[in-house]
mmCIF file of C-alpha atoms in Angstrom:
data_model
loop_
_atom_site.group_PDB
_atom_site.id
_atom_site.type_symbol
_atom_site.label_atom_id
_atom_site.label_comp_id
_atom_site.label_asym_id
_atom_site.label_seq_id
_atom_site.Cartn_x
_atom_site.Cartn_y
_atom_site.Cartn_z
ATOM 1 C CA UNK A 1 42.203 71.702 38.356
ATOM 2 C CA UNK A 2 40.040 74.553 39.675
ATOM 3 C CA UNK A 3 37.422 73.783 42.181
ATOM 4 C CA UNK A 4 34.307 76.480 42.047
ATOM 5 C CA UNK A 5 32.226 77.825 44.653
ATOM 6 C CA UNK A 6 29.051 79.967 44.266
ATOM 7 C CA UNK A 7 27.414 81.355 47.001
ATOM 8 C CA UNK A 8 24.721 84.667 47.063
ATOM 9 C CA UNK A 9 21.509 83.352 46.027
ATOM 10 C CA UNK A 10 18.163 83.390 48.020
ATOM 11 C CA UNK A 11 14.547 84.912 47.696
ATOM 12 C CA UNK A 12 13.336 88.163 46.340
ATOM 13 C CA UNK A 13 10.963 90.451 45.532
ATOM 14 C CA UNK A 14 10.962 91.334 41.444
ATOM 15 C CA UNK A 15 12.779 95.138 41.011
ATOM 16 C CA UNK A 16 15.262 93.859 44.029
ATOM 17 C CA UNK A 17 18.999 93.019 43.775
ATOM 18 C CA UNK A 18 21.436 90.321 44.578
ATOM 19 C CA UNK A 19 24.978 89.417 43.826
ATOM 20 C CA UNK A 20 26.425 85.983 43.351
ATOM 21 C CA UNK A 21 30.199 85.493 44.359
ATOM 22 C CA UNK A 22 31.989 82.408 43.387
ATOM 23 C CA UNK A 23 35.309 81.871 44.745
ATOM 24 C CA UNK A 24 37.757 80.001 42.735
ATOM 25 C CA UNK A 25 40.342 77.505 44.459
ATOM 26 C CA UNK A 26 43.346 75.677 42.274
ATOM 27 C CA UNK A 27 44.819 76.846 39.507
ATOM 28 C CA UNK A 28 45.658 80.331 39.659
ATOM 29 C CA UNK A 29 42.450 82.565 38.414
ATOM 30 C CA UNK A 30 43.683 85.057 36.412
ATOM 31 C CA UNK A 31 44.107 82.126 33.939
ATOM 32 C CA UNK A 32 41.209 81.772 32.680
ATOM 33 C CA UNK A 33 37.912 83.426 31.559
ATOM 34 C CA UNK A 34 35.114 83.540 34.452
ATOM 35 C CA UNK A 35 31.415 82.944 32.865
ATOM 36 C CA UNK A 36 28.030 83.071 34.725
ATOM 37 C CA UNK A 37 25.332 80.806 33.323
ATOM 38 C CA UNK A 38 21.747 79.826 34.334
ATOM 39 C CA UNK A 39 19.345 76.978 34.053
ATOM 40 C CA UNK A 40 15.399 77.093 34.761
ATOM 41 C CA UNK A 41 13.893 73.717 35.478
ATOM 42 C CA UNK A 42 13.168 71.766 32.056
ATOM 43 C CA UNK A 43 14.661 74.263 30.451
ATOM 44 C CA UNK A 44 18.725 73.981 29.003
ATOM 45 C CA UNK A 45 21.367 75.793 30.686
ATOM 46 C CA UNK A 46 21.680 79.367 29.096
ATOM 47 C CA UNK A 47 24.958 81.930 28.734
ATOM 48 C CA UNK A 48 24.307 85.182 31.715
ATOM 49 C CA UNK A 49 27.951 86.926 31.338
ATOM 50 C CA UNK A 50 31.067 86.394 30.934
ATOM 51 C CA UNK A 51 34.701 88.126 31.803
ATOM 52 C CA UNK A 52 37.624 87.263 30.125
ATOM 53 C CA UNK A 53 41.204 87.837 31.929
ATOM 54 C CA UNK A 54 42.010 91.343 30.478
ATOM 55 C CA UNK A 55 38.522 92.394 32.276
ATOM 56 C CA UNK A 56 36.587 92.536 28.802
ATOM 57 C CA UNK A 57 32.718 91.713 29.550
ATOM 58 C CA UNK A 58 29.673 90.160 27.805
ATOM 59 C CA UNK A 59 26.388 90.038 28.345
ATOM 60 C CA UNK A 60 23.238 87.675 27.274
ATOM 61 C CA UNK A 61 20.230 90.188 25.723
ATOM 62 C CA UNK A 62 18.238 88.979 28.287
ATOM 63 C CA UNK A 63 19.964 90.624 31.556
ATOM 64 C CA UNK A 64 22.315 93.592 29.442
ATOM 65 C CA UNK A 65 22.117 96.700 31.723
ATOM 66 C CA UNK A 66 20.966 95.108 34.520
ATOM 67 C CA UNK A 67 23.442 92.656 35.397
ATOM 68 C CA UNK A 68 26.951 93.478 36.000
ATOM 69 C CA UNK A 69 30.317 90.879 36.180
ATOM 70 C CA UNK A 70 33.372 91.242 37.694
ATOM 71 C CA UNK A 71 36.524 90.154 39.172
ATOM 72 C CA UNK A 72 38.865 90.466 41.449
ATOM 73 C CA UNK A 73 42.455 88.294 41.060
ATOM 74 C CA UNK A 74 43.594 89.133 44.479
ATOM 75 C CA UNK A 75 40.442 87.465 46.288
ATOM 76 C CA UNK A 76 39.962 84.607 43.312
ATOM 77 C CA UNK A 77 36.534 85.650 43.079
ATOM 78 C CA UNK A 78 33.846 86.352 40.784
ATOM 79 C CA UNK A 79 30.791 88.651 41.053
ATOM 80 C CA UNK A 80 27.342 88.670 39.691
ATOM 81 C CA UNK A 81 25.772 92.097 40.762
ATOM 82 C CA UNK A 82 22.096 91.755 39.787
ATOM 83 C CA UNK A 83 19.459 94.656 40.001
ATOM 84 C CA UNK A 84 15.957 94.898 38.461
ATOM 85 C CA UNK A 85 15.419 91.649 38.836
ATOM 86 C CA UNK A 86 12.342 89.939 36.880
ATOM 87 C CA UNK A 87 10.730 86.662 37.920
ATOM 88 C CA UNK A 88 11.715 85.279 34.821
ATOM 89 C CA UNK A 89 15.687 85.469 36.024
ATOM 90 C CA UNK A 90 14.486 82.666 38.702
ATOM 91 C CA UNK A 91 17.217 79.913 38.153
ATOM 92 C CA UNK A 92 19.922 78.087 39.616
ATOM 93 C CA UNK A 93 23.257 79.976 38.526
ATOM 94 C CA UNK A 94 26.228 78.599 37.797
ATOM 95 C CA UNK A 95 29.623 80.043 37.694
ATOM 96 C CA UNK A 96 32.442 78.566 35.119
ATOM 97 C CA UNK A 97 35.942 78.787 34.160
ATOM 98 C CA UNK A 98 37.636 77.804 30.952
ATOM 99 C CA UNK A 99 40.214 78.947 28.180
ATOM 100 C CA UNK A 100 38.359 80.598 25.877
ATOM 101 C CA UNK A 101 35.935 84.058 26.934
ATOM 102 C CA UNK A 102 32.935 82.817 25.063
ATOM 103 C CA UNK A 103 29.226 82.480 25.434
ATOM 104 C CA UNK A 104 29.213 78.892 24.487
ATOM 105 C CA UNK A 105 28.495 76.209 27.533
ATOM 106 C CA UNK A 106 30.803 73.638 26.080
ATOM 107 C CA UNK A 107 34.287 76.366 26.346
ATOM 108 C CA UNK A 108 34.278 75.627 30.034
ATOM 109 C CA UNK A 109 36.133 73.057 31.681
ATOM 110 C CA UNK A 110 35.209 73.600 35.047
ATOM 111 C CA UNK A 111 31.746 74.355 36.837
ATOM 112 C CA UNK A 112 30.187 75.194 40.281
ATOM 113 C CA UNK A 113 27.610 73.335 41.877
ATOM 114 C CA UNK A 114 25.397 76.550 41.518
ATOM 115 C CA UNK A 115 23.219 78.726 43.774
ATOM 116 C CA UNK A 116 18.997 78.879 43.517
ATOM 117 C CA UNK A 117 17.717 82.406 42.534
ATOM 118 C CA UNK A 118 14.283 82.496 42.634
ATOM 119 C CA UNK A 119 12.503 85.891 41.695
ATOM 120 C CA UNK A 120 9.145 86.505 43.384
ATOM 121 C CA UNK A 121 6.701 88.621 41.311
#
């Protein structure tokens, strides 16, 4: 089991930055691939980034040079740096772990409760 907790999100201004942690507890991290995902109300919940565990990093279209993943084995954390943010990147993100380092919702096993970003324009 690995128990997932995200924490970073508020309010701000569009063009302004925040990053999302979410610190991992359980099963050792360096296991698994980390993802980030988002979901807008009504709306389904959409692929932001993923890491897998040899560091290798991908990106939705949507947030590619703006947002930025990483890791770091010795804290059991992972990061969402995001900059230039867009009122369109309001969501509540969620932070994942499973086997596979894939864009697909359904290749992880384990989920956060998620953190409210909401982008002001």
């Amino acid at each position: 089991q690995v128990q997932l907790v995200e924490s970073g999100g508020g309010l701000v201004q569009a063009g302004g930055s925040l990053r999302l942690s979410c610190a991992a507890s359980g099963r050792t991290f360096s296991n698994y691939a980390m993802g980030w995902f988002r979901q807008a109300p009504g709306k389904e919940r959409d692929f932001v980034a993923t890491i897998s565990r040899t560091g290798i990093s991908t990106y939705a279209d949507s947030v590619k040079g703006r947002f930025t993943i990483s890791g770091d084995n010795a804290k059991n954390t992972v990061y969402l740096q995001m900059n230039s943010l867009k009122p369109e990147d309001t969501a509540v993100y969620y932070c994942a772990a499973g086997p596979l380092y894939s864009y697909k919702v359904r290749s992880y096993d384990y989920w956060g409760q998620g953190t409210q970003v909401t982008v002001s324009s």
